[in-house]
Coordinates of N, CA and C and ligand atoms in Angstrom, one line a residue:
X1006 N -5.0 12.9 17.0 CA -5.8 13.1 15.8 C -5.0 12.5 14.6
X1007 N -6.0 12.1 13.5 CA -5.0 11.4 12.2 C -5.2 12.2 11.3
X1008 N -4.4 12.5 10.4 CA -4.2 13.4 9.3 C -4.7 12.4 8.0
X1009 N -6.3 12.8 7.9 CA -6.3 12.1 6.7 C -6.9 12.7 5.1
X1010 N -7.0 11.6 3.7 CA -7.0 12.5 2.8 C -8.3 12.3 2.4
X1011 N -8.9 11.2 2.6 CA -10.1 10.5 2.2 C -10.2 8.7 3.0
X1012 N -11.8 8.8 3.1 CA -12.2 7.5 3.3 C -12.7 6.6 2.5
X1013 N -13.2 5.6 1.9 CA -13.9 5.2 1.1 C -13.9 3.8 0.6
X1014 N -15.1 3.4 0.4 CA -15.2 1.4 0.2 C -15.0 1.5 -1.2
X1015 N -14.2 0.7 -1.8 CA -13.9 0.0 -2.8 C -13.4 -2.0 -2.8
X1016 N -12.8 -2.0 -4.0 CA -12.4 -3.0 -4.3 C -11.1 -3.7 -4.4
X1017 N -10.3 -4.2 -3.4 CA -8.7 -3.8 -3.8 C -8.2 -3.9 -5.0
X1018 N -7.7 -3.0 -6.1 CA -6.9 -3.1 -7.2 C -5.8 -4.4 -7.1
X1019 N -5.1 -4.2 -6.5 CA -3.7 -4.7 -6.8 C -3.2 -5.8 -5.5
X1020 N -2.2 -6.4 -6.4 CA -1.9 -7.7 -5.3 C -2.7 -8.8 -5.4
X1021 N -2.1 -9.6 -4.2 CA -2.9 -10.6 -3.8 C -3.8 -10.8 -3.6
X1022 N -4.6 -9.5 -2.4 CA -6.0 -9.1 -2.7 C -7.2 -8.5 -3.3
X1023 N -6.9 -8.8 -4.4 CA -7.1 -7.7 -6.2 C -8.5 -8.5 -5.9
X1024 N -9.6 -7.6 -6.3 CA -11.5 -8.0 -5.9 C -11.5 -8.1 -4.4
X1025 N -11.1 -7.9 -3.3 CA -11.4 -8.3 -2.2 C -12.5 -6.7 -1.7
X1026 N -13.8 -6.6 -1.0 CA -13.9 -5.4 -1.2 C -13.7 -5.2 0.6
X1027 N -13.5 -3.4 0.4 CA -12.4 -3.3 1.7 C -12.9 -1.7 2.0
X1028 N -12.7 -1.4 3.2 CA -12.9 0.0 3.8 C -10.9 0.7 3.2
X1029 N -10.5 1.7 2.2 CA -9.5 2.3 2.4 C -9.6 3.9 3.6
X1030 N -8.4 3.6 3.7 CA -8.1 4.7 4.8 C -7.0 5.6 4.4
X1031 N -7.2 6.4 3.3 CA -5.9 7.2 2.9 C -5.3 8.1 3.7
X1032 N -4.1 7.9 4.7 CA -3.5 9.0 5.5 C -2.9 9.9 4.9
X1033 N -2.6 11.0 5.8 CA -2.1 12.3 4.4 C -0.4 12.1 5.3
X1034 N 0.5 12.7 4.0 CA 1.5 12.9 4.2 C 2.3 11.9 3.9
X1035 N 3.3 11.9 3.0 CA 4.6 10.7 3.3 C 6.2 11.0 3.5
X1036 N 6.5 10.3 3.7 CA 8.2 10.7 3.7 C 9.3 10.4 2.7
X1037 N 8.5 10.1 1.3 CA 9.1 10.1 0.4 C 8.6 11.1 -1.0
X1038 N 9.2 11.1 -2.1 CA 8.9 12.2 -2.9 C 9.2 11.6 -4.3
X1039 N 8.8 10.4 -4.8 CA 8.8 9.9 -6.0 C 8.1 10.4 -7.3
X1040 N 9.0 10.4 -7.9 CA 8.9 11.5 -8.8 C 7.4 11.1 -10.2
X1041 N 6.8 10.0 -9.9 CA 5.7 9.3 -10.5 C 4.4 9.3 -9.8
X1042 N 4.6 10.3 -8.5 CA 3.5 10.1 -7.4 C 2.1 10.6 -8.1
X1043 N 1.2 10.1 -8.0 CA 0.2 10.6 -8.5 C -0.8 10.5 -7.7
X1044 N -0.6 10.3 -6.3 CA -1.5 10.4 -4.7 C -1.3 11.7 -4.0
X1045 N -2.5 12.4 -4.2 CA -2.3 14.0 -3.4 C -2.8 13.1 -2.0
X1046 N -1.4 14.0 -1.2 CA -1.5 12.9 0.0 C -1.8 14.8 1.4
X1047 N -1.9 15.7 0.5 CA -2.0 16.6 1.4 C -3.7 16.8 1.9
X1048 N -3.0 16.7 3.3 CA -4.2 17.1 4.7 C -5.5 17.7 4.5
X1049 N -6.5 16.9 3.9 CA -8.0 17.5 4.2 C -8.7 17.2 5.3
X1050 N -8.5 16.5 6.2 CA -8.9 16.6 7.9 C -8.7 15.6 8.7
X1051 N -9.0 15.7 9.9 CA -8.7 15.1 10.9 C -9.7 13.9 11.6
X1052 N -9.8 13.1 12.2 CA -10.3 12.7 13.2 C -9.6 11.9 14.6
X1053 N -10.4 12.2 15.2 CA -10.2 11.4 16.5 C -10.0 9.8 16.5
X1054 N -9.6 8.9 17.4 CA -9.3 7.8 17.3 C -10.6 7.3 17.0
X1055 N -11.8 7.6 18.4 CA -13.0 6.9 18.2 C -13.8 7.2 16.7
X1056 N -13.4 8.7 16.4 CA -14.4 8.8 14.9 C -14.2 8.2 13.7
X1057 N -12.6 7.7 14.0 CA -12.2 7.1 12.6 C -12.4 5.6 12.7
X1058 N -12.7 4.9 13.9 CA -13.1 3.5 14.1 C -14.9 3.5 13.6
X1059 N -15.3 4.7 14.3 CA -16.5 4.8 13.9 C -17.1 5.1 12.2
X1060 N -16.2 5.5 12.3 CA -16.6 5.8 10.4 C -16.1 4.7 9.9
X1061 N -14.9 4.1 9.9 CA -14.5 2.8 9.0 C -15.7 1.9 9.2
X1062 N -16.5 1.5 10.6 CA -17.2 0.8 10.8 C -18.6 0.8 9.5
X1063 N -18.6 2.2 9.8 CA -20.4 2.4 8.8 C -19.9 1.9 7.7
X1064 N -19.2 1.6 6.7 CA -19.1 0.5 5.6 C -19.6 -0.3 5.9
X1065 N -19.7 -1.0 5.0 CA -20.2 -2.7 4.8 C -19.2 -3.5 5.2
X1066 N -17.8 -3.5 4.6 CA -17.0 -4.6 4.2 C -16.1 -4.8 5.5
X1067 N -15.7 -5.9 6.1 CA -14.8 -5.8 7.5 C -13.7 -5.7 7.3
X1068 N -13.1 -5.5 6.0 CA -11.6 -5.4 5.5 C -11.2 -3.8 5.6
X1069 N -10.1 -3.7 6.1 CA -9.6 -2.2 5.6 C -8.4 -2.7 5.6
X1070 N -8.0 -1.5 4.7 CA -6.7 -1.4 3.9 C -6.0 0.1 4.8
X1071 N -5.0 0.4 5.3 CA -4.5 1.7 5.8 C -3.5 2.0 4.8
X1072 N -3.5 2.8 4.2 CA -2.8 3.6 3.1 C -2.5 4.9 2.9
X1073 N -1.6 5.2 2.4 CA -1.4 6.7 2.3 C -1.7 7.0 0.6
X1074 N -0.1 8.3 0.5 CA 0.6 8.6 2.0 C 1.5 6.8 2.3
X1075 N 2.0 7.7 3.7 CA 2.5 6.4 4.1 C 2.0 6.3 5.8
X1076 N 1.4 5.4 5.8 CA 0.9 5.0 6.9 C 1.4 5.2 8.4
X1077 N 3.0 4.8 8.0 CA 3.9 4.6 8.8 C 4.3 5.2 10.1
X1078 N 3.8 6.5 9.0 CA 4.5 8.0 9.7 C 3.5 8.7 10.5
X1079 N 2.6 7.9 10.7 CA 1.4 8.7 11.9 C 1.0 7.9 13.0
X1080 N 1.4 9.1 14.0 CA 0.7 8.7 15.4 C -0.6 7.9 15.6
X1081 N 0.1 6.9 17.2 CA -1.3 6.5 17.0 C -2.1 5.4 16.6
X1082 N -1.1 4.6 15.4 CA -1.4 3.4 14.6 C -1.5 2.0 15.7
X1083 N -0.7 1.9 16.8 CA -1.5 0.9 17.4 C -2.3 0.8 17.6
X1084 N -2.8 2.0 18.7 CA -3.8 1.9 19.0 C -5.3 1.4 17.8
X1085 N -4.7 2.2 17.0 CA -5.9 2.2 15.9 C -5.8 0.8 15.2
X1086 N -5.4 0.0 15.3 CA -4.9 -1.4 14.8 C -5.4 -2.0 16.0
X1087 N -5.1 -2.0 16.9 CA -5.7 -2.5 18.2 C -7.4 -2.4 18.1
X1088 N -8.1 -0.8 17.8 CA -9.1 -1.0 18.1 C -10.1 -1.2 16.8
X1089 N -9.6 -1.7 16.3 CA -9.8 -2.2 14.3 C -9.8 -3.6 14.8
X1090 N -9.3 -4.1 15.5 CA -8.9 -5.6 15.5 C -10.8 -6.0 16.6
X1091 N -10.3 -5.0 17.7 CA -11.5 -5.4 18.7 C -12.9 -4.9 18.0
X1092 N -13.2 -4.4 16.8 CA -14.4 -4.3 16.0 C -14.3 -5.9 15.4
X1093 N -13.6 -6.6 14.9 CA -13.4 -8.0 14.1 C -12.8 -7.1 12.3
X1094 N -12.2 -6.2 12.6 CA -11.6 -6.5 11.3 C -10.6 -6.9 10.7
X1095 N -10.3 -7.7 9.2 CA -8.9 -7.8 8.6 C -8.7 -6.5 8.6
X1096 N -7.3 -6.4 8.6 CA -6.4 -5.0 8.3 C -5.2 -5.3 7.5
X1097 N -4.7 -4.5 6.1 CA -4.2 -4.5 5.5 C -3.3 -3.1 5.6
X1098 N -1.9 -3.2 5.2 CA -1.2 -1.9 5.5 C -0.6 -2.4 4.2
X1099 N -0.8 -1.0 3.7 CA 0.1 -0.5 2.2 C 1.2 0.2 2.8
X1100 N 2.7 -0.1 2.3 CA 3.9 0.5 2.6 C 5.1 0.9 1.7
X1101 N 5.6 1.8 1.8 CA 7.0 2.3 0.9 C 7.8 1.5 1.7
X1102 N 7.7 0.5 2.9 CA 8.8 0.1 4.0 C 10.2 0.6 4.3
X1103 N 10.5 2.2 4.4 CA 11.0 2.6 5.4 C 10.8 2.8 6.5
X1104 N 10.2 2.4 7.3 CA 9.4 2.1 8.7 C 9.8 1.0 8.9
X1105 N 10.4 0.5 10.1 CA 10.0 -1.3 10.6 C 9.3 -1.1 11.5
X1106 N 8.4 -0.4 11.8 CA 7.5 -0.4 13.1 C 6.8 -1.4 13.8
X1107 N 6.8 -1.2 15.1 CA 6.6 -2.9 16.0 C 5.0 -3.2 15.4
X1108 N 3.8 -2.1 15.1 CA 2.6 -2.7 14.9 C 2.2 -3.4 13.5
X1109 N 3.2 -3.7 12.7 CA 3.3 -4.0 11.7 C 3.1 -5.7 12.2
X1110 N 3.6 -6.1 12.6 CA 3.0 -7.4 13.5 C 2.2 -8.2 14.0
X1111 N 0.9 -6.5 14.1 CA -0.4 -7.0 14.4 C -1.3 -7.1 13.4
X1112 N -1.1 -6.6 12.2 CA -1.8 -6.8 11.0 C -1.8 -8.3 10.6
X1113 N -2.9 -7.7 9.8 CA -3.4 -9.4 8.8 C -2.3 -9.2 7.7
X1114 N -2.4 -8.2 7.1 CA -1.4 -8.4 6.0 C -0.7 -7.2 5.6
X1115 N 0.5 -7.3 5.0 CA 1.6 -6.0 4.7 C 1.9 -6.0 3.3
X1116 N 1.5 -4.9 2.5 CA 2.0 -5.2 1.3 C 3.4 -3.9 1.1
X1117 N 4.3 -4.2 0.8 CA 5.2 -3.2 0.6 C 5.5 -2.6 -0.5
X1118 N 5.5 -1.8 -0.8 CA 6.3 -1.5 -2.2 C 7.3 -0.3 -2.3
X1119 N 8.6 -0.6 -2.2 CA 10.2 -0.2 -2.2 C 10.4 0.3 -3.4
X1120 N 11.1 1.8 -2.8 CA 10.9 2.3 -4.3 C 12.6 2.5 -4.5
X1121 N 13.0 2.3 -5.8 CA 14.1 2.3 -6.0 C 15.3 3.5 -6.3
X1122 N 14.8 4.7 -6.4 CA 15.2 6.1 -5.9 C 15.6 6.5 -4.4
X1123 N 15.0 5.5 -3.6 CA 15.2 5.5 -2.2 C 15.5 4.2 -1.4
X1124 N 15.9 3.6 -2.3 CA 16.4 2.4 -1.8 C 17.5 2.3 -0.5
X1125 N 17.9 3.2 -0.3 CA 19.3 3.2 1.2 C 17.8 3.4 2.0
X1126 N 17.0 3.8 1.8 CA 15.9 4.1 3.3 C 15.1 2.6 3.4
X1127 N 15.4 1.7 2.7 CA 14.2 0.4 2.8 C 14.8 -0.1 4.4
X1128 N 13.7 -0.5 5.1 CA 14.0 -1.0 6.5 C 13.0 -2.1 6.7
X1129 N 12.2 -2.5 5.9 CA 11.0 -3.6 6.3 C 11.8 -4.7 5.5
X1130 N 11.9 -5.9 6.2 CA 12.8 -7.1 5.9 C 11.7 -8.3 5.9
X1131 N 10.1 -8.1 6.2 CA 9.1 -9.3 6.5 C 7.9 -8.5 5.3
X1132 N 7.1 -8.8 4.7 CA 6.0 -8.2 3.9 C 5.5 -9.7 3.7
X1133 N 3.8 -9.4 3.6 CA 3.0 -10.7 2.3 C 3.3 -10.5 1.2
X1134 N 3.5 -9.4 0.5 CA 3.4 -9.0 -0.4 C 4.4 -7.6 -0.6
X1135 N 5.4 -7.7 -2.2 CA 6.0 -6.6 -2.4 C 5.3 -6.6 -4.1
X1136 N 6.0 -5.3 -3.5 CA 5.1 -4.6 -5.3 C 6.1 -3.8 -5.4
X1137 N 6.9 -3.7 -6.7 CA 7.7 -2.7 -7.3 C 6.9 -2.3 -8.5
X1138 N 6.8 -0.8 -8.6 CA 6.6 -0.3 -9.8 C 8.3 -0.5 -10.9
X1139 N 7.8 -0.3 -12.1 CA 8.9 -0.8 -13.3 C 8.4 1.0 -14.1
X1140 N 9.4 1.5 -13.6 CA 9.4 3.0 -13.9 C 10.8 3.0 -14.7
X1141 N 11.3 1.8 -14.8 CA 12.4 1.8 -16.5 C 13.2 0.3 -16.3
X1142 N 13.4 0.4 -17.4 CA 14.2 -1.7 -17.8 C 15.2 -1.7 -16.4
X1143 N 15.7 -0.6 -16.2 CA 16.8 -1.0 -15.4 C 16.3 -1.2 -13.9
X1144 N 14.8 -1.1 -13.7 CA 14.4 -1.9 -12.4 C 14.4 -3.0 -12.1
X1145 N 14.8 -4.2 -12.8 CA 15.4 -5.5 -12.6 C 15.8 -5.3 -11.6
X1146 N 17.2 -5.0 -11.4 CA 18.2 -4.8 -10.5 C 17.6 -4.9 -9.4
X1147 N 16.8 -3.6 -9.1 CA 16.1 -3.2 -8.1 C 15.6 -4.3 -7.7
X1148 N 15.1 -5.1 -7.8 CA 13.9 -5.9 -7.7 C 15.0 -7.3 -7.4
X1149 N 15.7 -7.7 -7.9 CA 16.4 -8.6 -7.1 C 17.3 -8.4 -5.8
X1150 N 17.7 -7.1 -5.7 CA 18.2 -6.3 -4.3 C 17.1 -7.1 -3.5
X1151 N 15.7 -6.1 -3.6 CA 14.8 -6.6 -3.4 C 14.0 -7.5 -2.3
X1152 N 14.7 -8.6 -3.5 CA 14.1 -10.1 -3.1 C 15.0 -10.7 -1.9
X1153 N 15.7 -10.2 -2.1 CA 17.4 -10.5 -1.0 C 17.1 -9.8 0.4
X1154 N 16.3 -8.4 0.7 CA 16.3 -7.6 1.3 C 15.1 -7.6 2.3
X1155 N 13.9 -8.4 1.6 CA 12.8 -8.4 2.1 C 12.0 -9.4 1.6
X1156 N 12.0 -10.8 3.0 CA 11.4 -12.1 3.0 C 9.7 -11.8 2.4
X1157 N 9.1 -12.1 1.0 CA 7.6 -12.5 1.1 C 7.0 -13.3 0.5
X1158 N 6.0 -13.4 0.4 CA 5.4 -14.7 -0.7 C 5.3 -14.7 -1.9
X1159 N 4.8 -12.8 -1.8 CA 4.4 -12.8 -3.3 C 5.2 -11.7 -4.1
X1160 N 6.0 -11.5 -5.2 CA 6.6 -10.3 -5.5 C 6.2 -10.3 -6.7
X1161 N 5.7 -8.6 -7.1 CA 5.0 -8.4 -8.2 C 5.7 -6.9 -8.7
X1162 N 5.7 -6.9 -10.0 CA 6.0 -5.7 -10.6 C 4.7 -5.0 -11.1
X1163 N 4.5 -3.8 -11.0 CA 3.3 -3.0 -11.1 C 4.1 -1.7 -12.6
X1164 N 2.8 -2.0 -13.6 CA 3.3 -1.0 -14.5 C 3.5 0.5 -14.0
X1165 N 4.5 1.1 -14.5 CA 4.2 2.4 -14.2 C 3.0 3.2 -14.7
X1166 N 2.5 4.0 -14.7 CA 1.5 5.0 -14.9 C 1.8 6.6 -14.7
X1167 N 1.4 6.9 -15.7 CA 2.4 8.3 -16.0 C 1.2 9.4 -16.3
X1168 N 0.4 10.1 -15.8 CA -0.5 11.0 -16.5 C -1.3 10.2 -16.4
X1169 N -2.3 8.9 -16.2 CA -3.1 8.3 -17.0 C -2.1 7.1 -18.1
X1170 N -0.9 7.1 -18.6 CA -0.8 6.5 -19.4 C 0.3 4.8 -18.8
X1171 N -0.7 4.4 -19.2 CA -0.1 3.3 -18.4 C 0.9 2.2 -19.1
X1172 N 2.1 1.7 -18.6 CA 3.3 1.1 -19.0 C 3.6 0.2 -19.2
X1173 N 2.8 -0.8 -20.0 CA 2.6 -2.0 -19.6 C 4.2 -2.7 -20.0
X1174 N 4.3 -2.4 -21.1 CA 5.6 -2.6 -22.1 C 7.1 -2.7 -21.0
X1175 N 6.9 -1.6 -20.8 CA 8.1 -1.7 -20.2 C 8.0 -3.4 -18.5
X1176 N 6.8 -2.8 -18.2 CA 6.3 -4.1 -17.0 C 6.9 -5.3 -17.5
X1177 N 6.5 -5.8 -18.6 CA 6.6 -7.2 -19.7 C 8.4 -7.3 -19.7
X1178 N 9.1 -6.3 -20.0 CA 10.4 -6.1 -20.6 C 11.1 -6.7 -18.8
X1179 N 10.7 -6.2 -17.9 CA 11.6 -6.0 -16.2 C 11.0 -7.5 -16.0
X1180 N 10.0 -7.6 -16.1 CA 9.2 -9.2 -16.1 C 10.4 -10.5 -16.7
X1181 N 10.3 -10.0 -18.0 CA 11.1 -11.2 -18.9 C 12.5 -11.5 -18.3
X1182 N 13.0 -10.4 -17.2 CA 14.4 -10.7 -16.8 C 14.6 -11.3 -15.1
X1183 N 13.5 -11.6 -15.1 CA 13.1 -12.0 -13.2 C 12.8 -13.3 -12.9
X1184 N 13.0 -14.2 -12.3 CA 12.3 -15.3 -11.7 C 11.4 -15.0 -10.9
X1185 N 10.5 -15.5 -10.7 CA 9.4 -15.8 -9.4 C 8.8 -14.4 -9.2
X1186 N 8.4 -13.6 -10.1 CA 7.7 -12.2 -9.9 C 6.8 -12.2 -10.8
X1187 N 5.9 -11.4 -10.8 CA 4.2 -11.4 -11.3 C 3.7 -10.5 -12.0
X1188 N 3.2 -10.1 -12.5 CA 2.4 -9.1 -12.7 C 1.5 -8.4 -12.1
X1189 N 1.1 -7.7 -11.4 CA 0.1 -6.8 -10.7 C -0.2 -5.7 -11.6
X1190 N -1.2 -5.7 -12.3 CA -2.4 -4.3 -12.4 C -2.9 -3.9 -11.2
X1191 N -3.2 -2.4 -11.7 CA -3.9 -1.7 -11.2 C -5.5 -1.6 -11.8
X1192 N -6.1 -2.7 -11.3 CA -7.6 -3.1 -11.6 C -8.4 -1.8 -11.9
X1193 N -7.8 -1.1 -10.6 CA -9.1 0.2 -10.7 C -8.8 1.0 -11.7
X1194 N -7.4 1.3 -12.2 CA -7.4 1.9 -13.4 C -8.0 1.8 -14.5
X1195 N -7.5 0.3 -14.5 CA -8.0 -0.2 -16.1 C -10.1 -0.3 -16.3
X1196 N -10.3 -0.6 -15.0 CA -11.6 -0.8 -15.1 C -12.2 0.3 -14.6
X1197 N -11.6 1.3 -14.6 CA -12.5 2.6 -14.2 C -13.1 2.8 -12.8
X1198 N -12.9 2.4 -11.9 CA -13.1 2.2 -10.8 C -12.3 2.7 -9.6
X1199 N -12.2 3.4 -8.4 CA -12.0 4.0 -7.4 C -10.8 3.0 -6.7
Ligands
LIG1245 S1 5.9 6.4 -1.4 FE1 3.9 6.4 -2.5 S2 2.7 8.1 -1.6 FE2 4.9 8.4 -1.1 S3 5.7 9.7 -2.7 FE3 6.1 7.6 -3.3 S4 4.3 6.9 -4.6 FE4 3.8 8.8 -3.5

């Protein structure tokens, strides 16, 4: 069974695939405890392998995103990758990458985002995509570790968000001291959307 918190079609916020519209799959539980978390990732129920392929299905969009929470940490993911794949869908996995897990391999795409309070636990060295939040100027640093630590295409800093209040300032400030990194919003924020 998967421990999850919610299902639901939207539009992906952030990244690379920012407008793509997608089945999310929020799993409950993570293994980290960042002090900015604003994802109740605690357990409102379960399903079986077949119900959760069955449900992702009844959306419209053949895209899903697997997200927590952290993905990582639940039983079961090949197979459910495996049987996501034999429906014909993209799959996308959102990651804190302390996991290197072998089904990370079978996905379309990995976006990571390494958080820098927990930086001795990063283990994913391959991502399409990293995303660091800029939760203070001195995440530069962070973020070039980073770049050294984990091969991807695209590396983006994501404002922090605090309550609702969102950080753009400080984003702009960790931005001005980086090569080759981007900006990422959080679309759904700003546009009020899920
Ligand atoms: S890794 Fe993500 S879900 Fe887990 S505590 Fe940090 S922000 Fe929250």
């Amino acid at each position: 069974m998967y421990g999850l918190v919610e299902i639901f079609e939207s539009l992906q916020g952030e990244g690379r695939n920012t407008g793509r519209p997608c089945v999310f799959v929020r799993f409950a539980g993570c293994n980290l405890a960042c002090p900015w978390c604003d994802t109740d990732v605690s357990r409102r129920f379960e399903l079986s392998l077949d119900d959760l392929v069955k449900e992702v299905r009844g959306y419209r969009p053949r895209s899903v995103v697997l997200t927590g929470g952290e993905p990582t940490i639940q039983d079961g993911m090949p197979e459910l990758v495996l049987a996501l794949k034999e429906s014909g869908f993209w799959i996308a996995v959102e990651t804190n990458g302390t996991n290197d897990v072998s089904w990370l391999a079978f996905v379309d795409y990995v976006a990571c985002s390494p958080k820098a309070e927990f930086s001795d636990s990063l283990r994913l060295s391959h991502a399409d995509e990293v995303r660091v939040v800029a939760s203070s100027e001195g995440i530069a640093n962070f973020c070039r570790d980073v770049r050294g630590r984990i091969d991807a295409t695209d590396y983006y800093v994501s404002p922090c968000d605090r309550d609702g209040e969102i950080d753009f300032a400080t984003a702009k400030a960790v931005l001005a001291e980086l090569d080759g990194w981007s900006l990422s919003v959080q679309l759904h924020k700003i546009m009020g959307f899920r």
